[in-house]
XYZ file of N, CA, C and O in Angstrom:
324
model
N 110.648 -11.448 -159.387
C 111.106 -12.347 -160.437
C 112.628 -12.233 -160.524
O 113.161 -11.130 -160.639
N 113.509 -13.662 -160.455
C 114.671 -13.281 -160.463
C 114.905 -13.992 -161.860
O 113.985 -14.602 -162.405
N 115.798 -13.923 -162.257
C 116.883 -14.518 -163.546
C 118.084 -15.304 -163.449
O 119.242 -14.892 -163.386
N 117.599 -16.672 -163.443
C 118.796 -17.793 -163.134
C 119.388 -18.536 -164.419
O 118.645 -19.239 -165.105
N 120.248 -18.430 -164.618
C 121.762 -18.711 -165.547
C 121.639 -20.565 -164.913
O 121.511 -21.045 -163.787
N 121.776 -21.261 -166.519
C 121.492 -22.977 -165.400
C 123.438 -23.495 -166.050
O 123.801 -23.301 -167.210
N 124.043 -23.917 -165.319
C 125.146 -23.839 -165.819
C 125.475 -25.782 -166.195
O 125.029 -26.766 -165.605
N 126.305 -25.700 -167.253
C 126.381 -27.047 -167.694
C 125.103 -28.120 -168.045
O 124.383 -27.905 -169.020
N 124.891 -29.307 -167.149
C 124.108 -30.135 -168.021
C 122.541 -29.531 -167.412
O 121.497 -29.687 -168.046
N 122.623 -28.816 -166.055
C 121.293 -28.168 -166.037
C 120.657 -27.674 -167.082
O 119.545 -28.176 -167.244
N 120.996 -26.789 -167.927
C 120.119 -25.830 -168.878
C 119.341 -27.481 -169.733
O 118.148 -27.697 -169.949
N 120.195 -28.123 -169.957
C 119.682 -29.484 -170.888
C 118.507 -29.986 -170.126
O 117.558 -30.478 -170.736
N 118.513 -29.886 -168.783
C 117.592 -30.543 -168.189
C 116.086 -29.539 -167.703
O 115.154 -29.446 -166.904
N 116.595 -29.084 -168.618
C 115.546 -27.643 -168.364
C 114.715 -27.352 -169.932
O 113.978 -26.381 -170.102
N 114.940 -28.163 -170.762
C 114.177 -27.958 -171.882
C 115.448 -27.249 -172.893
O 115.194 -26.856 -174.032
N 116.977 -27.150 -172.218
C 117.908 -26.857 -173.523
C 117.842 -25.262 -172.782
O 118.865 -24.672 -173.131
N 117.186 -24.582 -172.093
C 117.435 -23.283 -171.648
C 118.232 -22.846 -170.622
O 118.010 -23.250 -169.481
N 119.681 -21.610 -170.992
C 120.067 -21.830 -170.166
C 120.131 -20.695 -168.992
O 120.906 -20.529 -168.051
N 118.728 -19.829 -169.556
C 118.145 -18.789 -168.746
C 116.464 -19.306 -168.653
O 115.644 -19.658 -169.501
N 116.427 -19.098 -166.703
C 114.699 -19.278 -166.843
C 114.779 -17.637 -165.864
O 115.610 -16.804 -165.504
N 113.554 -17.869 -165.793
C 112.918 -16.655 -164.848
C 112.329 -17.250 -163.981
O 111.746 -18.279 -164.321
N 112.283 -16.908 -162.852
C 111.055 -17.624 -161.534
C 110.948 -16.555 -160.319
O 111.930 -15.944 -159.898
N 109.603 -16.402 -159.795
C 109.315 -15.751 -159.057
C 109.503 -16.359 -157.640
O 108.723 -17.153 -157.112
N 110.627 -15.882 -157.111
C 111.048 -16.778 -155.549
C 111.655 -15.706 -154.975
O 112.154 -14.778 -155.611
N 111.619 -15.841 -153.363
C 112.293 -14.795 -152.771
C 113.189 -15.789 -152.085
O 114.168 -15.069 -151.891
N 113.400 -16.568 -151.756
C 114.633 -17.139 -151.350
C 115.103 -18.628 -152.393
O 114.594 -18.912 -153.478
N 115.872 -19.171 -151.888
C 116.604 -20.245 -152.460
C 115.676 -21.239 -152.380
O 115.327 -21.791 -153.423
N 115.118 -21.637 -151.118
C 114.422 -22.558 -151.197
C 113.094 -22.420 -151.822
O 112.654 -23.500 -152.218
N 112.483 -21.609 -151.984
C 111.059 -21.302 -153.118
C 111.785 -21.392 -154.926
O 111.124 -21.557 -155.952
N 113.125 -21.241 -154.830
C 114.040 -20.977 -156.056
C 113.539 -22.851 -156.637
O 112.840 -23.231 -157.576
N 114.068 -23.386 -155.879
C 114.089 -24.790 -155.991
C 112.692 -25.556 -156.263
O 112.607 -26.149 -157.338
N 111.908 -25.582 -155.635
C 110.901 -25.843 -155.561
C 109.936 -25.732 -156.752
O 109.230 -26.531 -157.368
N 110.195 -24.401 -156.826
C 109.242 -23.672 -158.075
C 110.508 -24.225 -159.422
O 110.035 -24.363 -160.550
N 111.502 -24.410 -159.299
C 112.232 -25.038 -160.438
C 111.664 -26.490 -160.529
O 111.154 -26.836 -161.595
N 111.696 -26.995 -159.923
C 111.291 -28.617 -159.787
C 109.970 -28.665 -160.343
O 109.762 -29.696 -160.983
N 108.910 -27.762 -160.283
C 107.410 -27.748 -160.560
C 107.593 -27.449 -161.765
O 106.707 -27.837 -162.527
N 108.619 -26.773 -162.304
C 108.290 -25.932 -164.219
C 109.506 -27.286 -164.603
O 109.140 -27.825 -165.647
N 110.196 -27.634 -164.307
C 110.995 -28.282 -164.805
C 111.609 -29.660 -164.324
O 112.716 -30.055 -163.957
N 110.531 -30.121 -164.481
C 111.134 -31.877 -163.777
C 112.329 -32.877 -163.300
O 112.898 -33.574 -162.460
N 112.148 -32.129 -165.021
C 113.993 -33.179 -164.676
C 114.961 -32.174 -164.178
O 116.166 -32.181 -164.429
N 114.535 -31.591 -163.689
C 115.967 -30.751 -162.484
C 115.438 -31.394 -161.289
O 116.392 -31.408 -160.511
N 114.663 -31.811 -160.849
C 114.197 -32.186 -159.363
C 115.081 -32.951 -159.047
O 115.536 -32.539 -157.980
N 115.641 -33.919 -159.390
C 116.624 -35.316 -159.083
C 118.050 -34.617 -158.594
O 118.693 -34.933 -157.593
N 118.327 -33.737 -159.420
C 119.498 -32.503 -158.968
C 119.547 -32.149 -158.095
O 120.328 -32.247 -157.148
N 118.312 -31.459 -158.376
C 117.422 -30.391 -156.670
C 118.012 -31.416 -155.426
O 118.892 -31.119 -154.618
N 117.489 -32.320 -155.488
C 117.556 -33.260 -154.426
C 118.754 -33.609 -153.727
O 119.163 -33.665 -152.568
N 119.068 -33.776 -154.640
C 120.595 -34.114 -154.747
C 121.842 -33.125 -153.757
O 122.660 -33.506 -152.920
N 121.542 -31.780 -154.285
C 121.988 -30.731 -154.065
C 122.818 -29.942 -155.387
O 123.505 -30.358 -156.320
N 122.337 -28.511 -154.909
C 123.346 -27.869 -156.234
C 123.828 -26.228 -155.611
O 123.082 -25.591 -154.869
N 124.806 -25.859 -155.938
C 125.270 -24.879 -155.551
C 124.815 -23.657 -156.282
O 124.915 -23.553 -157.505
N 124.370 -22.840 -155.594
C 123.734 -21.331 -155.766
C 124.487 -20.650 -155.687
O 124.865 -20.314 -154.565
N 125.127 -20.066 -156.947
C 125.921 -18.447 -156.938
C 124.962 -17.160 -156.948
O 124.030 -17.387 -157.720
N 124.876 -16.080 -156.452
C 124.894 -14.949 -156.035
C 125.282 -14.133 -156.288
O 126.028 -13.938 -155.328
N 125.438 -13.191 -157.037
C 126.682 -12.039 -157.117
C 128.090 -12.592 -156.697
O 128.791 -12.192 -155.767
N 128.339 -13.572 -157.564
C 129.442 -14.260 -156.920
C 130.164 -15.412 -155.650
O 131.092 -16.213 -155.532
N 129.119 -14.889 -154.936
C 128.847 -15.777 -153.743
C 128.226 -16.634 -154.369
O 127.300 -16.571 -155.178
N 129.170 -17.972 -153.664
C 128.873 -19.579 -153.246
C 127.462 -19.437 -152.281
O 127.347 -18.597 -151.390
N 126.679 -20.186 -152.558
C 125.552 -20.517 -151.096
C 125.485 -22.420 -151.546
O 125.469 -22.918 -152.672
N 125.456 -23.154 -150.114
C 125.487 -24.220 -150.180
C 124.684 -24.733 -148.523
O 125.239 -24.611 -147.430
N 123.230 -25.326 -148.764
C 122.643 -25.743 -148.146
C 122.628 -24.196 -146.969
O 122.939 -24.205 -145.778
N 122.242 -23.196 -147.657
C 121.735 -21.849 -146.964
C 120.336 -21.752 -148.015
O 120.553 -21.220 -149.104
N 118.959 -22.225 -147.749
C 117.951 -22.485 -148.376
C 117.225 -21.530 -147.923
O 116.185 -21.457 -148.578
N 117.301 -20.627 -146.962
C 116.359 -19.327 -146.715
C 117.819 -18.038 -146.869
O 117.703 -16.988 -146.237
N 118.520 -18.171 -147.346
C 119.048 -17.035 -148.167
C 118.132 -16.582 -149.040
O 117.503 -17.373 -149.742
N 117.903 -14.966 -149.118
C 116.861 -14.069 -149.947
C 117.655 -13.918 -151.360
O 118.848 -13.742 -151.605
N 116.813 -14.020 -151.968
C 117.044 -13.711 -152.945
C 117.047 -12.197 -154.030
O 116.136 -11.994 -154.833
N 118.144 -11.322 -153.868
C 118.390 -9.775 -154.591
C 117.498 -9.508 -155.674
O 117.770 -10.087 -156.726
N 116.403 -8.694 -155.657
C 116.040 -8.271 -156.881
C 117.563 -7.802 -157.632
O 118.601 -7.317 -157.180
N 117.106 -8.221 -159.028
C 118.621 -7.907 -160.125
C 119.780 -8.475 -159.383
O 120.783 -7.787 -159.569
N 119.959 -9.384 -158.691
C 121.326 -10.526 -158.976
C 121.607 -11.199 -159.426
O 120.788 -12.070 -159.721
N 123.013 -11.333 -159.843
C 123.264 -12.233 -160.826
C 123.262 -14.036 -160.045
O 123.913 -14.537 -159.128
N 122.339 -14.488 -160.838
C 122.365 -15.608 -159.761
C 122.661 -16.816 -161.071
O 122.215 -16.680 -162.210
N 123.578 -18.093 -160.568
C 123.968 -19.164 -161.251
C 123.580 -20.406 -160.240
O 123.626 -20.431 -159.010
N 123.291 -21.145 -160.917
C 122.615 -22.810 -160.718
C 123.657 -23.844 -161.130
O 123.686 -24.350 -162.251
N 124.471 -24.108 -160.190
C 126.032 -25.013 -160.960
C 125.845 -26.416 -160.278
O 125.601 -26.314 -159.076
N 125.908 -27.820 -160.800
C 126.229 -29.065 -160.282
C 127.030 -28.673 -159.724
O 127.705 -27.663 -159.922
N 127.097 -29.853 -158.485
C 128.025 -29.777 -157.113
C 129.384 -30.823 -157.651
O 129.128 -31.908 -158.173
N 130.476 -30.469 -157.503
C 131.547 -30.943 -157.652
C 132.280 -32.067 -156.797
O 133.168 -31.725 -156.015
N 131.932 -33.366 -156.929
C 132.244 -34.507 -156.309
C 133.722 -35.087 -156.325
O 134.095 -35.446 -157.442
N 134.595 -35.237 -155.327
C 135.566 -35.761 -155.589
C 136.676 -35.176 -154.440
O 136.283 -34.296 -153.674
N 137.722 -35.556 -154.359
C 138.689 -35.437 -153.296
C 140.063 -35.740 -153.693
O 140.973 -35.672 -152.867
């Protein structure tokens, strides 16, 4: 079971929470199993969203494992140039 931090308009789209819990060992079970408890993140999901780590950025690395006890964050992807 890890502990994901949903940052900005995620937590809203999560029922207003901006801590869930989910049992995933990598990123891509992270997602998945988010999309199943929480709907309206799926469109995001899809979309793409950036996975922090103990600090570490992960971006479209979907079998990155996931640390028992890391600090892990769920941030919209930042569009623009």
């Amino acid at each position: 079971m890890v502990e994901v931090t949903l940052w900005g308009a995620l937590g809203q789209l999560a029922g207003g929470k901006d801590k869930v819990e989910v049992e995933a060992k990598d990123i891509r079970e992270l997602f998945r199993k988010l999309a199943e408890q929480y709907p309206g993140l799926a469109p995001l999901l899809d979309r793409g969203i950036a996975v922090a780590i103990d600090g570490t950025i992960y971006r479209d690395t979907w079998s990155k494992e996931l640390p028992k006890g890391a600090e892990i964050f769920l941030l919209p992807r930042l569009a623009g140039g």
